[in-house]
Amino acid sequence: YIVVNADEGDPGAYIDRMLMEMDPFRLLEATIIAGYATGARRAFIYIRREYPEAIGTITSAAQEMLDSNYLGAGIFGTDFSFDVKIVTGKGSYVCGEETALLRSIEGKRPEVALRPPYPTERGLFGKPTVVNNVETLANIPWIINHGSAAFAEIGFSKSRGTKAISLNSLFRNPGLYEIDMGTTIDQVVNGIGGGLKSGNLKGIIVGGPIAGIIPPSRFGTRIGYEEMKAIGGELGHGGIIAFDEGTSIRDLISHVSSFVAYESCGKCTPCRLGSRTVENIFSGNNKGRSWTRNDYEILSDTLLETSLCGLGGGLGEFLKSAALNYPGEVDACFV
């Protein structure tokens, strides 16, 4: 099977929504090509339920393609048949994790599954399954038409092509943009975004609520997967959330850990209990216990190294990033 992960749940990210609503045929064409290349005969496009317009747009486009024999049995008289089914997401943030997403399509409780086996070996309904997000697939038609060499000319290092990004409402120029890989963070934040509408910029979170915090001192970094990882960040979906000097790191950690605790599927102990513990520490609900800076490090490492998926692991990375880039504020939270 081919499964398109359009369960874009990161706050501040609307890239998948934009791609589906503006050019649904591009995604469907890419899905068909992926099916042809892998020998799959059916695809499931799993779209976040909070995107009713995207669901309607993709559904209408798929029906139009079926009526024109771009989909269905014996496409254009060949022996290649391909079917696409649109699935509405179940609402949980963890449905964006590939194994939870597959369980959701199967009608099961969306929770993370142990790996291996990986979906490419044993995925949806026990069959080999390719899971990709919308933006990854949307690159395929362009590469087919222009060639891989032309695609590789865009970007730098191991990060090639372009990346869609979204800037939140604190920027002077909020919105969706497409940039070349290799553009510096400063060019995005202060060039494209125009800086903050008001106040002094304290930092940004790129790629979702559980990505690392990036301070202005690191804005010279070029945007690429390895480069973002090297400074404790993630590129993820490309949502960029700015916060100003009025935001305390303590409140930020409390908010993010509360989000993780609420969205956790509960299957693994590190995420289920660890996220709640972090929330209690930073919300002041310590239940009589005095937590130390060493406890913070242990929690960070445990979440990062033993969680089943990127939700708990991402919180661990977030905590480490906060301690790395804002050590004084983190230290001040402990006795």
mmCIF file of C-alpha atoms in Angstrom:
data_model
loop_
_atom_site.group_PDB
_atom_site.id
_atom_site.type_symbol
_atom_site.label_atom_id
_atom_site.label_comp_id
_atom_site.label_asym_id
_atom_site.label_seq_id
_atom_site.Cartn_x
_atom_site.Cartn_y
_atom_site.Cartn_z
ATOM 1 C CA TYR A 1 0.000 0.000 0.000
ATOM 2 C CA ILE A 2 0.842 3.667 -0.324
ATOM 3 C CA VAL A 3 -0.225 5.779 2.649
ATOM 4 C CA VAL A 4 -0.165 9.571 2.514
ATOM 5 C CA ASN A 5 0.261 11.115 5.943
ATOM 6 C CA ALA A 6 -1.730 14.349 5.786
ATOM 7 C CA ASP A 7 -2.432 14.388 9.526
ATOM 8 C CA GLU A 8 -0.666 17.706 10.002
ATOM 9 C CA GLY A 9 -1.157 18.317 13.704
ATOM 10 C CA ASP A 10 1.740 20.621 14.578
ATOM 11 C CA PRO A 11 0.479 23.998 15.837
ATOM 12 C CA GLY A 12 1.435 26.731 13.401
ATOM 13 C CA ALA A 13 2.015 24.428 10.408
ATOM 14 C CA TYR A 14 -0.338 24.613 7.426
ATOM 15 C CA ILE A 15 1.911 23.325 4.641
ATOM 16 C CA ASP A 16 -0.018 20.121 3.895
ATOM 17 C CA ARG A 17 -3.286 22.007 3.936
ATOM 18 C CA MET A 18 -1.975 24.551 1.437
ATOM 19 C CA LEU A 19 -0.641 21.878 -0.921
ATOM 20 C CA MET A 20 -3.858 19.854 -0.861
ATOM 21 C CA GLU A 21 -6.234 22.776 -1.272
ATOM 22 C CA MET A 22 -4.229 24.611 -3.942
ATOM 23 C CA ASP A 23 -3.107 21.673 -6.092
ATOM 24 C CA PRO A 24 -4.854 18.391 -5.215
ATOM 25 C CA PHE A 25 -4.013 16.832 -8.585
ATOM 26 C CA ARG A 26 -0.302 17.183 -7.882
ATOM 27 C CA LEU A 27 -0.604 15.060 -4.737
ATOM 28 C CA LEU A 28 -2.818 12.493 -6.445
ATOM 29 C CA GLU A 29 -0.458 12.257 -9.424
ATOM 30 C CA ALA A 30 2.473 11.745 -7.050
ATOM 31 C CA THR A 31 0.569 9.040 -5.191
ATOM 32 C CA ILE A 32 -0.143 7.183 -8.436
ATOM 33 C CA ILE A 33 3.531 7.413 -9.443
ATOM 34 C CA ALA A 34 4.567 6.067 -6.027
ATOM 35 C CA GLY A 35 2.144 3.177 -6.457
ATOM 36 C CA TYR A 36 3.441 2.391 -9.942
ATOM 37 C CA ALA A 37 7.071 2.518 -8.766
ATOM 38 C CA THR A 38 6.518 0.202 -5.802
ATOM 39 C CA GLY A 39 3.971 -2.159 -7.313
ATOM 40 C CA ALA A 40 1.204 -1.027 -4.967
ATOM 41 C CA ARG A 41 -2.364 -1.006 -6.217
ATOM 42 C CA ARG A 42 -4.102 1.001 -3.520
ATOM 43 C CA ALA A 43 -3.451 4.182 -1.567
ATOM 44 C CA PHE A 44 -4.949 5.711 1.548
ATOM 45 C CA ILE A 45 -4.758 9.475 2.043
ATOM 46 C CA TYR A 46 -5.181 10.152 5.757
ATOM 47 C CA ILE A 47 -6.240 13.779 6.209
ATOM 48 C CA ARG A 48 -6.594 15.642 9.478
ATOM 49 C CA ARG A 49 -10.286 16.001 10.291
ATOM 50 C CA GLU A 50 -9.803 19.689 11.098
ATOM 51 C CA TYR A 51 -9.186 20.234 7.358
ATOM 52 C CA PRO A 52 -12.687 19.818 5.869
ATOM 53 C CA GLU A 53 -11.860 21.923 2.801
ATOM 54 C CA ALA A 54 -8.786 19.828 2.043
ATOM 55 C CA ILE A 55 -10.813 16.634 2.467
ATOM 56 C CA GLY A 56 -13.466 17.942 0.082
ATOM 57 C CA THR A 57 -10.922 19.187 -2.458
ATOM 58 C CA ILE A 58 -8.959 15.920 -2.561
ATOM 59 C CA THR A 59 -12.155 13.842 -2.674
ATOM 60 C CA SER A 60 -13.541 15.837 -5.621
ATOM 61 C CA ALA A 61 -10.217 15.705 -7.473
ATOM 62 C CA ALA A 62 -9.947 11.940 -6.949
ATOM 63 C CA GLN A 63 -13.455 11.441 -8.334
ATOM 64 C CA GLU A 64 -12.605 13.583 -11.372
ATOM 65 C CA MET A 65 -9.488 11.500 -11.995
ATOM 66 C CA LEU A 66 -11.487 8.296 -11.610
ATOM 67 C CA ASP A 67 -14.049 9.536 -14.135
ATOM 68 C CA SER A 68 -11.202 10.311 -16.577
ATOM 69 C CA ASN A 69 -9.472 6.936 -15.995
ATOM 70 C CA TYR A 70 -6.415 8.433 -14.323
ATOM 71 C CA LEU A 71 -7.520 6.205 -11.437
ATOM 72 C CA GLY A 72 -9.354 2.916 -11.315
ATOM 73 C CA ALA A 73 -9.085 -0.293 -13.330
ATOM 74 C CA GLY A 74 -6.804 -0.546 -16.357
ATOM 75 C CA ILE A 75 -5.598 3.060 -16.413
ATOM 76 C CA PHE A 76 -5.572 4.220 -20.070
ATOM 77 C CA GLY A 77 -5.821 0.657 -21.336
ATOM 78 C CA THR A 78 -2.767 -0.615 -19.463
ATOM 79 C CA ASP A 79 -2.567 -3.454 -16.963
ATOM 80 C CA PHE A 80 -1.959 -0.945 -14.153
ATOM 81 C CA SER A 81 -4.898 -0.360 -11.821
ATOM 82 C CA PHE A 82 -4.816 1.984 -8.865
ATOM 83 C CA ASP A 83 -7.390 3.019 -6.275
ATOM 84 C CA VAL A 84 -7.300 5.881 -3.770
ATOM 85 C CA LYS A 85 -9.322 6.027 -0.559
ATOM 86 C CA ILE A 86 -9.655 9.209 1.502
ATOM 87 C CA VAL A 87 -9.620 8.626 5.270
ATOM 88 C CA THR A 88 -10.603 11.312 7.778
ATOM 89 C CA GLY A 89 -8.245 11.541 10.753
ATOM 90 C CA LYS A 90 -9.357 10.567 14.229
ATOM 91 C CA GLY A 91 -8.245 13.779 15.933
ATOM 92 C CA SER A 92 -5.373 12.602 18.113
ATOM 93 C CA TYR A 93 -1.976 14.256 17.601
ATOM 94 C CA VAL A 94 -0.259 10.867 17.817
ATOM 95 C CA CYS A 95 -2.085 9.785 14.637
ATOM 96 C CA GLY A 96 0.667 11.622 12.795
ATOM 97 C CA GLU A 97 3.094 8.895 13.906
ATOM 98 C CA GLU A 98 3.174 6.319 11.118
ATOM 99 C CA THR A 99 2.363 3.170 13.099
ATOM 100 C CA ALA A 100 -0.462 4.873 15.016
ATOM 101 C CA LEU A 101 -1.780 6.210 11.713
ATOM 102 C CA LEU A 102 -1.834 2.712 10.198
ATOM 103 C CA ARG A 103 -3.689 1.338 13.224
ATOM 104 C CA SER A 104 -6.215 4.153 12.870
ATOM 105 C CA ILE A 105 -6.858 3.260 9.216
ATOM 106 C CA GLU A 106 -7.392 -0.351 10.287
ATOM 107 C CA GLY A 107 -10.081 0.809 12.723
ATOM 108 C CA LYS A 108 -7.989 0.178 15.817
ATOM 109 C CA ARG A 109 -7.064 2.471 18.685
ATOM 110 C CA PRO A 110 -4.418 4.881 17.364
ATOM 111 C CA GLU A 111 -1.379 4.043 19.450
ATOM 112 C CA VAL A 112 2.271 3.565 18.609
ATOM 113 C CA ALA A 113 3.441 0.059 17.659
ATOM 114 C CA LEU A 114 6.814 -1.492 18.388
ATOM 115 C CA ARG A 115 9.331 -1.550 15.538
ATOM 116 C CA PRO A 116 10.670 -3.734 13.934
ATOM 117 C CA PRO A 117 8.902 -4.872 11.890
ATOM 118 C CA TYR A 118 8.772 -1.559 10.043
ATOM 119 C CA PRO A 119 5.807 -0.601 7.842
ATOM 120 C CA THR A 120 7.849 -1.289 4.692
ATOM 121 C CA GLU A 121 8.082 -4.906 5.870
ATOM 122 C CA ARG A 122 4.746 -5.392 7.607
ATOM 123 C CA GLY A 123 2.472 -2.388 7.582
ATOM 124 C CA LEU A 124 -1.186 -1.750 6.791
ATOM 125 C CA PHE A 125 -3.260 -4.933 7.100
ATOM 126 C CA GLY A 126 0.011 -6.847 7.408
ATOM 127 C CA LYS A 127 1.231 -5.826 3.949
ATOM 128 C CA PRO A 128 4.376 -3.846 3.001
ATOM 129 C CA THR A 129 3.457 -0.166 3.159
ATOM 130 C CA VAL A 130 5.152 3.055 2.109
ATOM 131 C CA VAL A 131 4.210 5.999 4.345
ATOM 132 C CA ASN A 132 5.156 9.503 3.200
ATOM 133 C CA ASN A 133 3.940 12.974 4.014
ATOM 134 C CA VAL A 134 2.278 15.338 1.572
ATOM 135 C CA GLU A 135 5.247 17.589 0.876
ATOM 136 C CA THR A 136 7.599 14.687 0.169
ATOM 137 C CA LEU A 137 5.232 13.239 -2.416
ATOM 138 C CA ALA A 138 4.443 16.648 -3.914
ATOM 139 C CA ASN A 139 8.057 16.870 -5.091
ATOM 140 C CA ILE A 140 7.716 13.771 -7.306
ATOM 141 C CA PRO A 141 5.941 15.246 -10.377
ATOM 142 C CA TRP A 142 8.471 18.091 -10.584
ATOM 143 C CA ILE A 143 11.383 15.646 -10.375
ATOM 144 C CA ILE A 144 9.817 13.407 -13.043
ATOM 145 C CA ASN A 145 9.384 16.382 -15.396
ATOM 146 C CA HIS A 146 12.719 18.130 -14.784
ATOM 147 C CA GLY A 147 15.006 15.320 -13.666
ATOM 148 C CA SER A 148 16.800 14.524 -10.438
ATOM 149 C CA ALA A 149 19.873 16.547 -11.454
ATOM 150 C CA ALA A 150 17.803 19.728 -11.699
ATOM 151 C CA PHE A 151 16.280 19.021 -8.279
ATOM 152 C CA ALA A 152 19.730 18.411 -6.790
ATOM 153 C CA GLU A 153 20.900 21.818 -8.013
ATOM 154 C CA ILE A 154 18.500 23.443 -5.545
ATOM 155 C CA GLY A 155 19.553 23.501 -1.902
ATOM 156 C CA PHE A 156 22.865 22.456 -0.386
ATOM 157 C CA SER A 157 24.705 19.656 1.422
ATOM 158 C CA LYS A 158 22.368 16.687 1.994
ATOM 159 C CA SER A 159 19.254 18.877 1.938
ATOM 160 C CA ARG A 160 18.083 19.407 -1.627
ATOM 161 C CA GLY A 161 15.086 21.090 -3.181
ATOM 162 C CA THR A 162 12.820 23.622 -1.541
ATOM 163 C CA LYS A 163 10.886 23.694 1.719
ATOM 164 C CA ALA A 164 7.518 25.216 2.495
ATOM 165 C CA ILE A 165 7.462 27.100 5.791
ATOM 166 C CA SER A 166 4.816 28.924 7.798
ATOM 167 C CA LEU A 167 5.444 31.916 10.055
ATOM 168 C CA ASN A 168 3.133 32.545 12.999
ATOM 169 C CA SER A 169 1.198 35.702 13.805
ATOM 170 C CA LEU A 170 3.955 37.351 15.862
ATOM 171 C CA PHE A 171 5.922 38.095 12.684
ATOM 172 C CA ARG A 172 5.386 41.302 10.726
ATOM 173 C CA ASN A 173 4.819 39.160 7.626
ATOM 174 C CA PRO A 174 3.056 35.991 8.803
ATOM 175 C CA GLY A 175 2.064 33.414 6.223
ATOM 176 C CA LEU A 176 3.225 30.533 4.040
ATOM 177 C CA TYR A 177 6.417 30.733 2.000
ATOM 178 C CA GLU A 178 8.626 28.466 -0.102
ATOM 179 C CA ILE A 179 12.383 28.725 0.398
ATOM 180 C CA ASP A 180 15.453 26.998 -1.008
ATOM 181 C CA MET A 181 17.158 24.605 1.361
ATOM 182 C CA GLY A 182 20.262 26.374 2.647
ATOM 183 C CA THR A 183 18.549 29.686 3.345
ATOM 184 C CA THR A 184 19.708 30.954 6.735
ATOM 185 C CA ILE A 185 17.347 31.174 9.683
ATOM 186 C CA ASP A 186 18.081 34.909 9.850
ATOM 187 C CA GLN A 187 16.996 35.384 6.224
ATOM 188 C CA VAL A 188 13.697 33.702 7.060
ATOM 189 C CA VAL A 189 13.043 35.371 10.418
ATOM 190 C CA ASN A 190 14.208 38.912 9.674
ATOM 191 C CA GLY A 191 14.176 38.966 5.875
ATOM 192 C CA ILE A 192 11.015 37.124 4.852
ATOM 193 C CA GLY A 193 9.247 37.433 8.200
ATOM 194 C CA GLY A 194 10.310 41.025 8.813
ATOM 195 C CA GLY A 195 11.070 40.302 12.465
ATOM 196 C CA LEU A 196 8.467 40.624 15.201
ATOM 197 C CA LYS A 197 5.541 43.042 15.052
ATOM 198 C CA SER A 198 6.489 44.250 18.517
ATOM 199 C CA GLY A 199 8.845 43.333 21.320
ATOM 200 C CA ASN A 200 12.254 41.683 21.242
ATOM 201 C CA LEU A 201 12.640 38.219 19.773
ATOM 202 C CA LYS A 202 13.759 35.668 22.359
ATOM 203 C CA GLY A 203 13.723 32.540 20.203
ATOM 204 C CA ILE A 204 11.843 30.367 17.748
ATOM 205 C CA ILE A 205 10.531 26.825 17.643
ATOM 206 C CA VAL A 206 10.787 25.217 14.214
ATOM 207 C CA GLY A 207 8.976 22.067 13.137
ATOM 208 C CA GLY A 208 6.388 21.588 15.845
ATOM 209 C CA PRO A 209 5.755 22.038 19.561
ATOM 210 C CA ILE A 210 8.284 19.385 20.575
ATOM 211 C CA ALA A 211 11.143 20.622 18.414
ATOM 212 C CA GLY A 212 14.107 22.389 19.947
ATOM 213 C CA ILE A 213 14.216 26.068 20.859
ATOM 214 C CA ILE A 214 16.568 28.113 18.693
ATOM 215 C CA PRO A 215 17.918 31.412 20.118
ATOM 216 C CA PRO A 216 18.885 34.417 17.942
ATOM 217 C CA SER A 217 22.579 33.604 18.456
ATOM 218 C CA ARG A 218 22.118 30.600 16.150
ATOM 219 C CA PHE A 219 20.196 32.359 13.381
ATOM 220 C CA GLY A 220 23.234 32.231 11.105
ATOM 221 C CA THR A 221 22.592 28.500 10.666
ATOM 222 C CA ARG A 222 21.517 27.431 7.186
ATOM 223 C CA ILE A 223 18.238 25.526 7.039
ATOM 224 C CA GLY A 224 18.888 21.857 6.362
ATOM 225 C CA TYR A 225 18.042 18.606 8.111
ATOM 226 C CA GLU A 226 21.517 17.884 9.494
ATOM 227 C CA GLU A 227 22.243 21.530 10.238
ATOM 228 C CA MET A 228 19.066 21.998 12.278
ATOM 229 C CA LYS A 229 19.779 18.791 14.181
ATOM 230 C CA ALA A 230 23.277 20.039 15.013
ATOM 231 C CA ILE A 231 21.887 23.054 16.918
ATOM 232 C CA GLY A 232 19.265 21.035 18.785
ATOM 233 C CA GLY A 233 16.395 21.796 16.422
ATOM 234 C CA GLU A 234 14.244 20.035 13.852
ATOM 235 C CA LEU A 235 12.894 21.094 10.478
ATOM 236 C CA GLY A 236 9.780 18.923 10.638
ATOM 237 C CA HIS A 237 6.751 20.316 8.838
ATOM 238 C CA GLY A 238 8.328 23.754 8.656
ATOM 239 C CA GLY A 239 6.092 25.653 11.048
ATOM 240 C CA ILE A 240 8.041 28.484 12.721
ATOM 241 C CA ILE A 241 6.703 29.814 16.015
ATOM 242 C CA ALA A 242 8.366 32.930 17.436
ATOM 243 C CA PHE A 243 8.216 34.071 21.051
ATOM 244 C CA ASP A 244 9.392 37.316 22.618
ATOM 245 C CA GLU A 245 11.211 38.343 25.778
ATOM 246 C CA GLY A 246 7.929 38.346 27.661
ATOM 247 C CA THR A 247 7.793 34.538 27.469
ATOM 248 C CA SER A 248 9.554 32.665 30.260
ATOM 249 C CA ILE A 249 11.267 29.362 29.509
ATOM 250 C CA ARG A 250 9.557 27.900 32.557
ATOM 251 C CA ASP A 251 6.115 28.692 31.138
ATOM 252 C CA LEU A 252 7.150 27.421 27.720
ATOM 253 C CA ILE A 253 8.299 24.064 29.114
ATOM 254 C CA SER A 254 5.121 23.816 31.190
ATOM 255 C CA HIS A 255 2.972 24.464 28.118
ATOM 256 C CA VAL A 256 4.826 22.012 25.852
ATOM 257 C CA SER A 257 4.916 19.220 28.451
ATOM 258 C CA SER A 258 1.193 19.729 29.093
ATOM 259 C CA PHE A 259 0.573 19.334 25.359
ATOM 260 C CA VAL A 260 2.585 16.095 25.248
ATOM 261 C CA ALA A 261 0.883 14.709 28.366
ATOM 262 C CA TYR A 262 -2.548 15.419 26.878
ATOM 263 C CA GLU A 263 -1.732 13.955 23.457
ATOM 264 C CA SER A 264 0.215 10.891 24.634
ATOM 265 C CA CYS A 265 -1.352 7.599 23.539
ATOM 266 C CA GLY A 266 -0.275 6.186 26.910
ATOM 267 C CA LYS A 267 1.338 3.029 25.581
ATOM 268 C CA CYS A 268 4.874 3.651 26.824
ATOM 269 C CA THR A 269 5.689 4.615 30.398
ATOM 270 C CA PRO A 270 8.356 7.256 29.655
ATOM 271 C CA CYS A 271 5.959 9.385 27.635
ATOM 272 C CA ARG A 272 2.842 8.697 29.714
ATOM 273 C CA LEU A 273 4.401 9.412 33.110
ATOM 274 C CA GLY A 274 7.453 11.434 32.108
ATOM 275 C CA SER A 275 5.495 14.139 30.337
ATOM 276 C CA ARG A 276 3.138 14.508 33.283
ATOM 277 C CA THR A 277 6.086 14.675 35.677
ATOM 278 C CA VAL A 278 7.718 17.467 33.667
ATOM 279 C CA GLU A 279 4.403 19.315 33.576
ATOM 280 C CA ASN A 280 4.077 19.036 37.358
ATOM 281 C CA ILE A 281 7.618 20.300 37.923
ATOM 282 C CA PHE A 282 7.224 23.401 35.794
ATOM 283 C CA SER A 283 3.643 24.205 36.708
ATOM 284 C CA GLY A 284 4.554 24.205 40.397
ATOM 285 C CA ASN A 285 2.458 21.122 41.204
ATOM 286 C CA ASN A 286 5.367 19.220 42.772
ATOM 287 C CA LYS A 287 3.254 17.355 45.338
ATOM 288 C CA GLY A 288 5.742 17.979 48.124
ATOM 289 C CA ARG A 289 8.849 16.814 46.277
ATOM 290 C CA SER A 290 11.849 19.022 45.567
ATOM 291 C CA TRP A 291 13.156 18.299 42.091
ATOM 292 C CA THR A 292 16.768 18.972 41.175
ATOM 293 C CA ARG A 293 18.628 19.958 38.041
ATOM 294 C CA ASN A 294 20.008 16.395 37.936
ATOM 295 C CA ASP A 295 16.440 15.040 37.931
ATOM 296 C CA TYR A 296 15.786 17.262 34.920
ATOM 297 C CA GLU A 297 18.705 15.697 33.041
ATOM 298 C CA ILE A 298 17.588 12.176 33.938
ATOM 299 C CA LEU A 299 14.045 12.910 32.750
ATOM 300 C CA SER A 300 15.363 14.405 29.511
ATOM 301 C CA ASP A 301 17.580 11.391 28.783
ATOM 302 C CA THR A 302 14.890 8.872 29.712
ATOM 303 C CA LEU A 303 12.275 10.503 27.489
ATOM 304 C CA LEU A 304 14.704 10.808 24.583
ATOM 305 C CA GLU A 305 16.198 7.327 24.752
ATOM 306 C CA THR A 306 13.323 5.078 25.830
ATOM 307 C CA SER A 307 10.090 6.534 24.403
ATOM 308 C CA LEU A 308 8.479 4.462 21.655
ATOM 309 C CA CYS A 309 7.971 7.375 19.287
ATOM 310 C CA GLY A 310 8.887 10.959 18.591
ATOM 311 C CA LEU A 311 6.287 12.434 20.951
ATOM 312 C CA GLY A 312 8.050 11.484 24.178
ATOM 313 C CA GLY A 313 11.438 11.558 22.497
ATOM 314 C CA GLY A 314 10.719 15.013 21.136
ATOM 315 C CA LEU A 315 9.919 16.294 24.619
ATOM 316 C CA GLY A 316 13.304 14.978 25.741
ATOM 317 C CA GLU A 317 14.979 16.855 22.889
ATOM 318 C CA PHE A 318 12.998 19.985 23.746
ATOM 319 C CA LEU A 319 14.156 19.847 27.379
ATOM 320 C CA LYS A 320 17.778 19.398 26.338
ATOM 321 C CA SER A 321 17.513 22.275 23.895
ATOM 322 C CA ALA A 322 16.055 24.553 26.572
ATOM 323 C CA ALA A 323 18.887 23.685 28.960
ATOM 324 C CA LEU A 324 21.511 24.198 26.243
ATOM 325 C CA ASN A 325 20.276 27.547 24.981
ATOM 326 C CA TYR A 326 18.715 29.063 28.123
ATOM 327 C CA PRO A 327 20.705 27.461 30.995
ATOM 328 C CA GLY A 328 20.181 30.320 33.433
ATOM 329 C CA GLU A 329 16.389 30.204 33.233
ATOM 330 C CA VAL A 330 16.322 26.410 33.513
ATOM 331 C CA ASP A 331 18.706 26.417 36.501
ATOM 332 C CA ALA A 332 16.541 29.025 38.247
ATOM 333 C CA CYS A 333 13.612 26.577 38.253
ATOM 334 C CA PHE A 334 15.407 24.262 40.703
ATOM 335 C CA VAL A 335 16.572 24.496 44.284
#
